[in-house]
Amino acid sequence: MSGEDAPVQEQNAVDQKQESKPTEEPKTEVEPAAAGAADASAAATDAAAPATATTEKVPEEEAFTYRALVLTGYGGYDKVKLQVKKGKPSLKAAEVQVRVKACGLNFADLMARQGLYDRLPSPPVSPGMECSGVVEAVGEEVTDRKVGDQVMVLSRFGLWQEVVAVPANHTFLMPEGMSFEEAAAIPVNYITAYMMLFDFGHLRPNQSILIHSAAGGVGTAATQLCKTVKDVTVFGTASASKHEAIGQAGVTHPIDYRTKDYVEEVRKISPKGLDIVLDPLGGSDTHKAYNLLKPMGKLITYGAANMLAGQKKNLLAVAKNWYHQFSIHTLNLIQSNKSVCGFHLGYLEGETELISQALNAILDLYKQGKVKPRIDSTWHLEQVGDAMRKMQERNNIGKVVLITEPMPEEEKKEEAPVADKKKDDKKKDDKKKDDKKKDDGKKEEKKDDKKKEEAKKDEEEKKEEVKKEEK
Amino acid sequence: MSGEDAPVQEQNAVDQKQESKPTEEPKTEVEPAAAGAADASAAATDAAAPATATTEKVPEEEAFTYRALVLTGYGGYDKVKLQVKKGKPSLKAAEVQVRVKACGLNFADLMARQGLYDRLPSPPVSPGMECSGVVEAVGEEVTDRKVGDQVMVLSRFGLWQEVVAVPANHTFLMPEGMSFEEAAAIPVNYITAYMMLFDFGHLRPNQSILIHSAAGGVGTAATQLCKTVKDVTVFGTASASKHEAIGQAGVTHPIDYRTKDYVEEVRKISPKGLDIVLDPLGGSDTHKAYNLLKPMGKLITYGAANMLAGQKKNLLAVAKNWYHQFSIHTLNLIQSNKSVCGFHLGYLEGETELISQALNAILDLYKQGKVKPRIDSTWHLEQVGDAMRKMQERNNIGKVVLITEPMPEEEKKEEAPVADKKKDDKKKDDKKKDDKKKDDGKKEEKKDDKKKEEAKKDEEEKKEEVKKEEK
C-alpha cells in the first residue's frame, strides 16, 4: 500500500456512469428548466403529490415530466441547472418510484461540482445523495414498501430530482411526526456521524472529542450523538458567530478556528489530548489531529474540505492538500497506540445491512427525542446555487435543504431562501482562515455571478414561455 | 508524520534506564547465579514463601538475597542469566514488595533480548513484563493492598525476579481459585487481546476475524474472548499439529500457514473479507491484512514478529520488515472505509485506568468461566533459555510460564520443563514458513548450544560451591 495513491477524481469515469441507477432511466431528452411544469398526473394515486400536478388528458407516458437538477459540467454554482425531464423513470424489479419532497446538500456535492468527487459520474448527471418523499409506484418483488409510504432515500447520486426510481432497500420509512425536511437532513450526516463515533470511534462515557465544523451537517449530528453518551467533553470549531448555537447544541468548548490555534486551545483544557478527533479537513489538519490523540485515541478522517477554496476547483488548494496528505507507518501506530480510520458513506454503497443498522439506531434516538436534525435553511430547486454557496462559505448552522415545491412567483423576485435563519451570515463579519484563498474565490465568484445572472434571465424567460403554453 | 520513522530500538537509552522502577533498587552487587540460595527469611510473615527459605540468624538486610534473571547483553538465549541479588529492594511510597511465584514470557521479551525492543533499558537489566505473587511488604500511602494479598503484576520490565518492588497500582488482586501460573499468563496477553478486540476492533456478533498465531499467548486469549461474542467466525493460523487444539479453543477455521496461502483460504470462505485482522507479524503480512478487510474493517497491528528469525538479531529479517513496512495514506483509508490501529501494551505505561478497566472486565469473564489461560508449559528460572526457545520456535500452545520455585536436583539433570504438554513439538515435523530463515537460525543455535553448555557447566559448578557454603 505504501505510496499507492488513489485518484480523487476520475473525470472520464465512463464505466461508473454505466453503473448509475437513478439517472439512467429518463427516456427522453433533457430540456432546459421550466419551473412549474412539473407533472404528477401519472401518480394520481399519491395523495401527497405536488400541488402543481396538472390534469390534462394526454397519454400517461408523454404527460409525465419532472424537474431535475443536472450538473452540466465541472465548475461554479451555475453548473447545476434546473431542467425538465419527460417520461417516467422505468421501474425495475426491487425498485420503488419516489416523488421527492426534500433533498439534502452535502459537502460531497460541492466537491463533485468541482470535479473532485469520483463517486459522481461525469456530467451531465444529477447529483444528490439523499432525499425524502413519498412512494408513488412499487416495482416487482418489493414487499416491504407500498404506495403512499413516506421514506428517506440514500443513494450514490441522482436524488436532486422530483421523481426518482431507486432500489427499495435504499429507502427507509420515516417515523411519524418527522417532516420531509428533517428526513432529507438525516441519512448522510447522521449515518456518517453515527458510524464514525460508535463503530470506528467506540465512543464511551467520560471521553473527549474534537469536532471540526461543529455547526455543519455532520458536526451538528455528531454533537447530538455525543450528547447521548454520558459526560463526553466536546471541543467544536466554528466561527465566533456560531458559538452560541453550537454551545446550546452540546459543544462543551467552542473554538473559533479563525482567530485561535485549536490545538493550543484543546491542550489548555485537555493537556493529555483527546480520545477521538473527527477530521473533515484533510491536509495538515490531519497531522494535527493525530498529534492531539491520547493513547488508544482514534483519528477518523472523512473528507478533504481543505481542497475546497473558492467556487471552482482551486488547483493550488488541491495540490497543497495532496502535499500535506497524512500517511502513517504501522510501527508509529504501534508505539503510540493509536488508530487512524477513514470514512466516506459514498464508498459504502452496497453495505445496506451496515447502513440499515446505523439508521435504525438513529431513528430510535429520534423517536426518543435525543436527536433532531437542525435545518439551517430550505431552498427551492431554482435556488440551488445560493444553497450551495451558503454551505461552501460556511454560513450555515445545520443542514441546507432543497425542496421540490415550486417557487412562488413573489419569492422568485425576492430571490431569498424559503426559510433562512441566518441571512446575515453572508455579510461575512467573520474572517476567512486563509485570506488568499478567499480572494481567489471572490474573483471567481464575481465572474460567476455575472454568468449566473445571465443564466437566470434565460431561465425566467423560458419559464414564462412554459406558463403561456400551460394557459 | 509522513516518512517519520520511529526507531525500534535505542540501544543507549540511558534516560530510559533511569526511569526504570523495578530494577534500580537492588542495593548490592549482582552476583553470578546460585540456584537454591534464594532466601525469604525477611518475609517470614508470608506463608506462601518458597520452601527453600532458610532460617539462619543474620542481620535482616544482609541475609536478604533473591534470584533474578538478568539480560547481560543482546544476543542469543544464553544472554539471560540467573543471578543472585543481595539486599531488599527499597520500597517507596505507593509501592508494594511482591514475592514472585510465576512470570509470563512474551514476544517482546524475545525481541528485547535481540535488542529490538526499545522499552527495555540497555543491559544489564531484568526483563519481564508480568508476574504473579504474594505481597510481602507495603509502602507508605498504599491503602488497597496488604501483606498476603495474591496479586498479578504488570510492568514495563523487571519482573523476572523472585522479589520485586512495584507501584501498588500496577498490581491486581487475583480472584479466588486462580493459580499463580494462570495469573502470570493473564495480564499481557489478555489485556492486549481485550483492548484490541473490544476497543479498537469493536467486535460485535456475526463478525469475522483473522487471528495469526492462534495457538500463541495473545492468539489463545483472543480466541477465547471472541467466543464471548455471539457467532463470531474465527480464522486462525497455526501449524497443522496445533489445529486440533485451536479448534477446540474456538477457532472456526484453522489454517496451516506453512503449507497454505492464508489469504486464499480466508477468501474461499469469506469472499467479501473480514471485519478484523489481528496482525502480530508486520512487514508484508500487514499489507495482506489490510487487503483482507471488508468496508468498516479494522486492521490491528501489534508486533513485528517477522523480524524475529533465529536466536540472534537477523539484520536481513529486520531490514526486510522495515522495507515492507505498511504505510497508509488517509485518502486511501477514506475511499475504502477502513481503520488501521497499532497496539502495544508496553507503550501504554501510565494508562493505569484503561488497563484496570480492561483487566477487571477480563477477571469478570474468568470468574464466569468464560476465559481461562491455557498454560503451554512451566519452566524454572534456570530453564529460561529453553522456555524462550520454545516460544520463539513456535512450539507452544498457549502460554510459556516461568516459576520461581527452585529446580529440584533430579530435574536439573533431566533438563526438562516442569510441565511440558507438547514435548514432541520440538521434533519439528512441521516445516518452517521460511526455510532460509530457519537454516540461519539453526546455525546460530548450534553455536549457541555449545556456549550454553559451557555456561551451564559454569553455573552448576558455582551452585555446588554455594551449597557447600550453606552447609
PDB file of C-alpha atoms in Angstrom, chain A residues 38-276:
ATOM      1  CA  ALA A  38     -43.722  19.561 -13.052  1.00  0.00           C
ATOM      2  CA  ASP A  39     -46.344  16.973 -13.610  1.00  0.00           C
ATOM      3  CA  ALA A  40     -47.515  14.195 -11.411  1.00  0.00           C
ATOM      4  CA  SER A  41     -50.630  13.147 -13.244  1.00  0.00           C
ATOM      5  CA  ALA A  42     -49.251   9.663 -13.659  1.00  0.00           C
ATOM      6  CA  ALA A  43     -49.133   9.322  -9.930  1.00  0.00           C
ATOM      7  CA  ALA A  44     -52.659  10.353  -9.199  1.00  0.00           C
ATOM      8  CA  THR A  45     -52.921   7.684  -6.515  1.00  0.00           C
ATOM      9  CA  ASP A  46     -50.414   9.601  -4.473  1.00  0.00           C
ATOM     10  CA  ALA A  47     -52.352  11.995  -2.270  1.00  0.00           C
ATOM     11  CA  ALA A  48     -49.185  13.873  -1.400  1.00  0.00           C
ATOM     12  CA  ALA A  49     -48.249  14.657  -4.978  1.00  0.00           C
ATOM     13  CA  PRO A  50     -47.133  18.201  -5.722  1.00  0.00           C
ATOM     14  CA  ALA A  51     -49.902  20.751  -5.813  1.00  0.00           C
ATOM     15  CA  THR A  52     -48.887  21.721  -9.317  1.00  0.00           C
ATOM     16  CA  ALA A  53     -49.943  18.410 -10.793  1.00  0.00           C
ATOM     17  CA  THR A  54     -51.897  19.048 -13.956  1.00  0.00           C
ATOM     18  CA  THR A  55     -54.857  17.038 -15.060  1.00  0.00           C
ATOM     19  CA  GLU A  56     -54.712  17.353 -18.834  1.00  0.00           C
ATOM     20  CA  LYS A  57     -55.711  14.206 -20.637  1.00  0.00           C
ATOM     21  CA  VAL A  58     -52.646  13.226 -22.613  1.00  0.00           C
ATOM     22  CA  PRO A  59     -51.109   9.751 -22.871  1.00  0.00           C
ATOM     23  CA  GLU A  60     -49.649   8.985 -19.457  1.00  0.00           C
ATOM     24  CA  GLU A  61     -46.095   8.395 -20.573  1.00  0.00           C
ATOM     25  CA  GLU A  62     -45.912  11.576 -22.616  1.00  0.00           C
ATOM     26  CA  ALA A  63     -47.534  13.770 -19.996  1.00  0.00           C
ATOM     27  CA  PHE A  64     -45.102  12.654 -17.309  1.00  0.00           C
ATOM     28  CA  THR A  65     -42.491  15.307 -16.814  1.00  0.00           C
ATOM     29  CA  TYR A  66     -40.467  16.200 -13.770  1.00  0.00           C
ATOM     30  CA  ARG A  67     -37.869  18.709 -12.858  1.00  0.00           C
ATOM     31  CA  ALA A  68     -34.328  17.660 -12.138  1.00  0.00           C
ATOM     32  CA  LEU A  69     -31.147  19.419 -11.137  1.00  0.00           C
ATOM     33  CA  VAL A  70     -28.387  18.468 -13.523  1.00  0.00           C
ATOM     34  CA  LEU A  71     -24.676  19.084 -13.249  1.00  0.00           C
ATOM     35  CA  THR A  72     -23.821  20.165 -16.766  1.00  0.00           C
ATOM     36  CA  GLY A  73     -20.062  20.432 -16.348  1.00  0.00           C
ATOM     37  CA  TYR A  74     -17.464  20.950 -13.625  1.00  0.00           C
ATOM     38  CA  GLY A  75     -17.179  24.446 -12.267  1.00  0.00           C
ATOM     39  CA  GLY A  76     -19.054  27.117 -10.309  1.00  0.00           C
ATOM     40  CA  TYR A  77     -22.514  27.208  -8.816  1.00  0.00           C
ATOM     41  CA  ASP A  78     -24.140  27.863 -12.176  1.00  0.00           C
ATOM     42  CA  LYS A  79     -23.084  24.488 -13.490  1.00  0.00           C
ATOM     43  CA  VAL A  80     -26.019  22.904 -11.698  1.00  0.00           C
ATOM     44  CA  LYS A  81     -29.061  23.648 -13.821  1.00  0.00           C
ATOM     45  CA  LEU A  82     -32.742  23.005 -13.338  1.00  0.00           C
ATOM     46  CA  GLN A  83     -34.105  21.022 -16.257  1.00  0.00           C
ATOM     47  CA  VAL A  84     -37.325  19.247 -17.126  1.00  0.00           C
ATOM     48  CA  LYS A  85     -37.253  15.566 -17.957  1.00  0.00           C
ATOM     49  CA  LYS A  86     -40.016  13.853 -19.885  1.00  0.00           C
ATOM     50  CA  GLY A  87     -41.240  10.344 -19.352  1.00  0.00           C
ATOM     51  CA  LYS A  88     -41.459   8.233 -16.262  1.00  0.00           C
ATOM     52  CA  PRO A  89     -38.279   6.670 -14.966  1.00  0.00           C
ATOM     53  CA  SER A  90     -38.519   2.973 -15.733  1.00  0.00           C
ATOM     54  CA  LEU A  91     -39.106   0.921 -12.638  1.00  0.00           C
ATOM     55  CA  LYS A  92     -37.120  -2.286 -12.311  1.00  0.00           C
ATOM     56  CA  ALA A  93     -37.695  -5.213 -10.032  1.00  0.00           C
ATOM     57  CA  ALA A  94     -36.921  -4.444  -6.385  1.00  0.00           C
ATOM     58  CA  GLU A  95     -37.211  -0.715  -7.045  1.00  0.00           C
ATOM     59  CA  VAL A  96     -39.663   1.939  -5.960  1.00  0.00           C
ATOM     60  CA  GLN A  97     -40.532   5.257  -7.559  1.00  0.00           C
ATOM     61  CA  VAL A  98     -40.450   8.139  -5.127  1.00  0.00           C
ATOM     62  CA  ARG A  99     -41.980  11.594  -5.502  1.00  0.00           C
ATOM     63  CA  VAL A 100     -39.269  13.664  -3.903  1.00  0.00           C
ATOM     64  CA  LYS A 101     -40.190  16.358  -1.377  1.00  0.00           C
ATOM     65  CA  ALA A 102     -36.839  17.476   0.003  1.00  0.00           C
ATOM     66  CA  CYS A 103     -33.152  16.855  -0.702  1.00  0.00           C
ATOM     67  CA  GLY A 104     -30.104  17.250   1.485  1.00  0.00           C
ATOM     68  CA  LEU A 105     -26.985  19.153   0.398  1.00  0.00           C
ATOM     69  CA  ASN A 106     -23.665  17.607   1.274  1.00  0.00           C
ATOM     70  CA  PHE A 107     -20.049  18.569   1.041  1.00  0.00           C
ATOM     71  CA  ALA A 108     -19.531  15.776  -1.461  1.00  0.00           C
ATOM     72  CA  ASP A 109     -21.980  17.565  -3.767  1.00  0.00           C
ATOM     73  CA  LEU A 110     -19.792  20.655  -3.643  1.00  0.00           C
ATOM     74  CA  MET A 111     -16.686  18.607  -4.309  1.00  0.00           C
ATOM     75  CA  ALA A 112     -18.485  16.821  -7.129  1.00  0.00           C
ATOM     76  CA  ARG A 113     -19.415  20.103  -8.811  1.00  0.00           C
ATOM     77  CA  GLN A 114     -15.728  20.955  -8.966  1.00  0.00           C
ATOM     78  CA  GLY A 115     -14.852  17.549 -10.313  1.00  0.00           C
ATOM     79  CA  LEU A 116     -13.263  16.445  -7.055  1.00  0.00           C
ATOM     80  CA  TYR A 117     -15.512  13.507  -6.169  1.00  0.00           C
ATOM     81  CA  ASP A 118     -15.094  10.297  -8.075  1.00  0.00           C
ATOM     82  CA  ARG A 119     -18.382   8.773  -6.983  1.00  0.00           C
ATOM     83  CA  LEU A 120     -20.335  11.065  -9.294  1.00  0.00           C
ATOM     84  CA  PRO A 121     -20.192  10.026 -12.951  1.00  0.00           C
ATOM     85  CA  SER A 122     -19.085  12.703 -15.386  1.00  0.00           C
ATOM     86  CA  PRO A 123     -21.641  15.336 -16.426  1.00  0.00           C
ATOM     87  CA  PRO A 124     -24.359  15.615 -17.453  1.00  0.00           C
ATOM     88  CA  VAL A 125     -25.631  13.888 -14.327  1.00  0.00           C
ATOM     89  CA  SER A 126     -27.971  14.607 -11.453  1.00  0.00           C
ATOM     90  CA  PRO A 127     -26.199  14.987  -8.124  1.00  0.00           C
ATOM     91  CA  GLY A 128     -27.811  14.315  -4.762  1.00  0.00           C
ATOM     92  CA  MET A 129     -27.103  11.560  -2.244  1.00  0.00           C
ATOM     93  CA  GLU A 130     -30.183  11.864  -0.056  1.00  0.00           C
ATOM     94  CA  CYS A 131     -33.794  12.882  -0.229  1.00  0.00           C
ATOM     95  CA  SER A 132     -37.194  12.284   1.314  1.00  0.00           C
ATOM     96  CA  GLY A 133     -40.522  11.788  -0.343  1.00  0.00           C
ATOM     97  CA  VAL A 134     -43.499   9.563  -0.951  1.00  0.00           C
ATOM     98  CA  VAL A 135     -43.545   6.198  -2.701  1.00  0.00           C
ATOM     99  CA  GLU A 136     -45.733   6.527  -5.750  1.00  0.00           C
ATOM    100  CA  ALA A 137     -45.069   3.236  -7.511  1.00  0.00           C
ATOM    101  CA  VAL A 138     -43.648  -0.101  -6.461  1.00  0.00           C
ATOM    102  CA  GLY A 139     -41.702  -2.478  -8.703  1.00  0.00           C
ATOM    103  CA  GLU A 140     -41.919  -6.236  -8.794  1.00  0.00           C
ATOM    104  CA  GLU A 141     -40.504  -8.183  -5.860  1.00  0.00           C
ATOM    105  CA  VAL A 142     -40.912  -5.242  -3.497  1.00  0.00           C
ATOM    106  CA  THR A 143     -42.789  -6.479  -0.461  1.00  0.00           C
ATOM    107  CA  ASP A 144     -41.914  -4.036   2.285  1.00  0.00           C
ATOM    108  CA  ARG A 145     -42.864  -0.727   0.647  1.00  0.00           C
ATOM    109  CA  LYS A 146     -46.247   0.415  -0.610  1.00  0.00           C
ATOM    110  CA  VAL A 147     -47.616   3.425  -2.454  1.00  0.00           C
ATOM    111  CA  GLY A 148     -48.014   6.294  -0.015  1.00  0.00           C
ATOM    112  CA  ASP A 149     -45.123   5.313   2.258  1.00  0.00           C
ATOM    113  CA  GLN A 150     -43.132   8.294   3.393  1.00  0.00           C
ATOM    114  CA  VAL A 151     -39.476   7.457   3.008  1.00  0.00           C
ATOM    115  CA  MET A 152     -35.986   8.807   3.208  1.00  0.00           C
ATOM    116  CA  VAL A 153     -33.634   7.710   0.437  1.00  0.00           C
ATOM    117  CA  LEU A 154     -29.896   7.255   0.282  1.00  0.00           C
ATOM    118  CA  SER A 155     -28.048   6.811  -2.993  1.00  0.00           C
ATOM    119  CA  ARG A 156     -24.660   7.345  -4.531  1.00  0.00           C
ATOM    120  CA  PHE A 157     -26.018  10.245  -6.610  1.00  0.00           C
ATOM    121  CA  GLY A 158     -29.052  11.298  -8.636  1.00  0.00           C
ATOM    122  CA  LEU A 159     -31.569  12.297  -5.984  1.00  0.00           C
ATOM    123  CA  TRP A 160     -31.898  16.018  -6.739  1.00  0.00           C
ATOM    124  CA  GLN A 161     -34.912  15.344  -8.900  1.00  0.00           C
ATOM    125  CA  GLU A 162     -38.650  15.497  -8.384  1.00  0.00           C
ATOM    126  CA  VAL A 163     -39.045  11.823  -9.195  1.00  0.00           C
ATOM    127  CA  VAL A 164     -36.550   9.031  -8.684  1.00  0.00           C
ATOM    128  CA  ALA A 165     -36.578   5.280  -9.101  1.00  0.00           C
ATOM    129  CA  VAL A 166     -34.365   3.632  -6.505  1.00  0.00           C
ATOM    130  CA  PRO A 167     -33.771   0.179  -5.038  1.00  0.00           C
ATOM    131  CA  ALA A 168     -36.344  -0.372  -2.291  1.00  0.00           C
ATOM    132  CA  ASN A 169     -33.549  -1.280   0.134  1.00  0.00           C
ATOM    133  CA  HIS A 170     -32.140   2.217  -0.299  1.00  0.00           C
ATOM    134  CA  THR A 171     -35.329   3.641   1.198  1.00  0.00           C
ATOM    135  CA  PHE A 172     -36.133   3.869   4.890  1.00  0.00           C
ATOM    136  CA  LEU A 173     -39.546   4.529   6.398  1.00  0.00           C
ATOM    137  CA  MET A 174     -39.865   7.927   8.052  1.00  0.00           C
ATOM    138  CA  PRO A 175     -41.081   7.805  11.642  1.00  0.00           C
ATOM    139  CA  GLU A 176     -44.340   9.541  12.466  1.00  0.00           C
ATOM    140  CA  GLY A 177     -44.061  13.241  13.097  1.00  0.00           C
ATOM    141  CA  MET A 178     -40.890  13.679  11.067  1.00  0.00           C
ATOM    142  CA  SER A 179     -41.015  16.413   8.431  1.00  0.00           C
ATOM    143  CA  PHE A 180     -39.716  15.843   4.921  1.00  0.00           C
ATOM    144  CA  GLU A 181     -37.050  18.475   5.543  1.00  0.00           C
ATOM    145  CA  GLU A 182     -35.841  16.593   8.619  1.00  0.00           C
ATOM    146  CA  ALA A 183     -35.949  13.318   6.737  1.00  0.00           C
ATOM    147  CA  ALA A 184     -33.784  14.778   3.992  1.00  0.00           C
ATOM    148  CA  ALA A 185     -31.326  16.029   6.589  1.00  0.00           C
ATOM    149  CA  ILE A 186     -30.798  12.701   8.324  1.00  0.00           C
ATOM    150  CA  PRO A 187     -29.284   9.968   6.159  1.00  0.00           C
ATOM    151  CA  VAL A 188     -25.861  11.230   5.109  1.00  0.00           C
ATOM    152  CA  ASN A 189     -24.957  13.335   8.131  1.00  0.00           C
ATOM    153  CA  TYR A 190     -26.339  11.110  10.870  1.00  0.00           C
ATOM    154  CA  ILE A 191     -25.194   7.800   9.436  1.00  0.00           C
ATOM    155  CA  THR A 192     -21.746   9.304   8.879  1.00  0.00           C
ATOM    156  CA  ALA A 193     -21.592  10.668  12.414  1.00  0.00           C
ATOM    157  CA  TYR A 194     -23.038   7.510  13.936  1.00  0.00           C
ATOM    158  CA  MET A 195     -20.696   5.063  12.227  1.00  0.00           C
ATOM    159  CA  MET A 196     -17.663   7.223  12.903  1.00  0.00           C
ATOM    160  CA  LEU A 197     -18.469   7.746  16.573  1.00  0.00           C
ATOM    161  CA  PHE A 198     -19.791   4.355  17.531  1.00  0.00           C
ATOM    162  CA  ASP A 199     -18.117   1.919  15.169  1.00  0.00           C
ATOM    163  CA  PHE A 200     -14.655   3.317  14.418  1.00  0.00           C
ATOM    164  CA  GLY A 201     -14.631   5.650  17.423  1.00  0.00           C
ATOM    165  CA  HIS A 202     -16.194   3.357  20.013  1.00  0.00           C
ATOM    166  CA  LEU A 203     -17.190   6.463  21.970  1.00  0.00           C
ATOM    167  CA  ARG A 204     -17.720   5.822  25.668  1.00  0.00           C
ATOM    168  CA  PRO A 205     -18.638   7.853  28.771  1.00  0.00           C
ATOM    169  CA  ASN A 206     -16.096  10.381  30.013  1.00  0.00           C
ATOM    170  CA  GLN A 207     -14.246  10.553  26.735  1.00  0.00           C
ATOM    171  CA  SER A 208     -13.251  13.688  24.868  1.00  0.00           C
ATOM    172  CA  ILE A 209     -13.624  14.565  21.219  1.00  0.00           C
ATOM    173  CA  LEU A 210     -12.828  17.301  18.737  1.00  0.00           C
ATOM    174  CA  ILE A 211     -15.480  18.017  16.117  1.00  0.00           C
ATOM    175  CA  HIS A 212     -14.394  20.320  13.303  1.00  0.00           C
ATOM    176  CA  SER A 213     -17.104  22.437  11.670  1.00  0.00           C
ATOM    177  CA  ALA A 214     -19.353  21.703  14.614  1.00  0.00           C
ATOM    178  CA  ALA A 215     -22.084  23.852  13.092  1.00  0.00           C
ATOM    179  CA  GLY A 216     -22.127  21.916   9.829  1.00  0.00           C
ATOM    180  CA  GLY A 217     -24.337  18.986   8.961  1.00  0.00           C
ATOM    181  CA  VAL A 218     -22.082  16.183  10.235  1.00  0.00           C
ATOM    182  CA  GLY A 219     -20.869  18.425  13.069  1.00  0.00           C
ATOM    183  CA  THR A 220     -24.390  19.027  14.334  1.00  0.00           C
ATOM    184  CA  ALA A 221     -25.281  15.347  14.056  1.00  0.00           C
ATOM    185  CA  ALA A 222     -22.064  14.287  15.797  1.00  0.00           C
ATOM    186  CA  THR A 223     -22.603  16.770  18.619  1.00  0.00           C
ATOM    187  CA  GLN A 224     -26.119  15.466  19.228  1.00  0.00           C
ATOM    188  CA  LEU A 225     -24.944  11.865  19.161  1.00  0.00           C
ATOM    189  CA  CYS A 226     -22.134  12.660  21.617  1.00  0.00           C
ATOM    190  CA  LYS A 227     -24.772  14.001  23.977  1.00  0.00           C
ATOM    191  CA  THR A 228     -26.399  10.555  24.058  1.00  0.00           C
ATOM    192  CA  VAL A 229     -23.272   9.275  25.851  1.00  0.00           C
ATOM    193  CA  LYS A 230     -22.620  10.288  29.448  1.00  0.00           C
ATOM    194  CA  ASP A 231     -20.110  13.027  30.195  1.00  0.00           C
ATOM    195  CA  VAL A 232     -18.450  13.356  26.828  1.00  0.00           C
ATOM    196  CA  THR A 233     -16.375  16.521  26.506  1.00  0.00           C
ATOM    197  CA  VAL A 234     -16.915  18.026  23.063  1.00  0.00           C
ATOM    198  CA  PHE A 235     -14.489  20.524  21.569  1.00  0.00           C
ATOM    199  CA  GLY A 236     -16.044  22.094  18.489  1.00  0.00           C
ATOM    200  CA  THR A 237     -14.626  24.523  15.948  1.00  0.00           C
ATOM    201  CA  ALA A 238     -16.809  27.172  14.329  1.00  0.00           C
ATOM    202  CA  SER A 239     -16.607  30.879  13.673  1.00  0.00           C
ATOM    203  CA  ALA A 240     -17.426  33.018  16.699  1.00  0.00           C
ATOM    204  CA  SER A 241     -20.895  33.955  15.481  1.00  0.00           C
ATOM    205  CA  LYS A 242     -21.969  30.330  15.717  1.00  0.00           C
ATOM    206  CA  HIS A 243     -20.646  29.634  19.208  1.00  0.00           C
ATOM    207  CA  GLU A 244     -23.910  30.292  20.967  1.00  0.00           C
ATOM    208  CA  ALA A 245     -25.723  27.882  18.690  1.00  0.00           C
ATOM    209  CA  ILE A 246     -23.184  25.058  18.941  1.00  0.00           C
ATOM    210  CA  GLY A 247     -22.909  25.588  22.697  1.00  0.00           C
ATOM    211  CA  GLN A 248     -26.650  25.087  23.017  1.00  0.00           C
ATOM    212  CA  ALA A 249     -26.407  22.029  20.812  1.00  0.00           C
ATOM    213  CA  GLY A 250     -23.923  20.380  23.156  1.00  0.00           C
ATOM    214  CA  VAL A 251     -20.419  21.578  22.340  1.00  0.00           C
ATOM    215  CA  THR A 252     -18.639  21.936  25.680  1.00  0.00           C
ATOM    216  CA  HIS A 253     -15.780  24.089  24.387  1.00  0.00           C
ATOM    217  CA  PRO A 254     -16.445  26.085  21.193  1.00  0.00           C
ATOM    218  CA  ILE A 255     -13.242  27.208  19.491  1.00  0.00           C
ATOM    219  CA  ASP A 256     -13.025  29.992  16.908  1.00  0.00           C
ATOM    220  CA  TYR A 257     -10.595  28.406  14.477  1.00  0.00           C
ATOM    221  CA  ARG A 258     -10.338  31.681  12.540  1.00  0.00           C
ATOM    222  CA  THR A 259      -8.738  33.593  15.374  1.00  0.00           C
ATOM    223  CA  LYS A 260      -7.243  30.851  17.552  1.00  0.00           C
ATOM    224  CA  ASP A 261      -4.986  27.842  17.226  1.00  0.00           C
ATOM    225  CA  TYR A 262      -7.354  25.000  18.000  1.00  0.00           C
ATOM    226  CA  VAL A 263      -4.521  22.681  19.012  1.00  0.00           C
ATOM    227  CA  GLU A 264      -3.433  25.118  21.713  1.00  0.00           C
ATOM    228  CA  GLU A 265      -6.994  25.631  22.866  1.00  0.00           C
ATOM    229  CA  VAL A 266      -7.567  21.893  23.229  1.00  0.00           C
ATOM    230  CA  ARG A 267      -4.259  21.389  25.051  1.00  0.00           C
ATOM    231  CA  LYS A 268      -5.108  24.125  27.540  1.00  0.00           C
ATOM    232  CA  ILE A 269      -8.127  22.148  28.697  1.00  0.00           C
ATOM    233  CA  SER A 270      -7.040  18.576  27.898  1.00  0.00           C
ATOM    234  CA  PRO A 271      -3.251  18.536  28.206  1.00  0.00           C
ATOM    235  CA  LYS A 272      -3.150  14.780  27.647  1.00  0.00           C
ATOM    236  CA  GLY A 273      -5.069  15.079  24.411  1.00  0.00           C
ATOM    237  CA  LEU A 274      -8.272  13.583  23.091  1.00  0.00           C
ATOM    238  CA  ASP A 275      -9.893  10.213  22.644  1.00  0.00           C
ATOM    239  CA  ILE A 276     -11.369  10.973  19.219  1.00  0.00           C
TER     240      ILE A 276
END
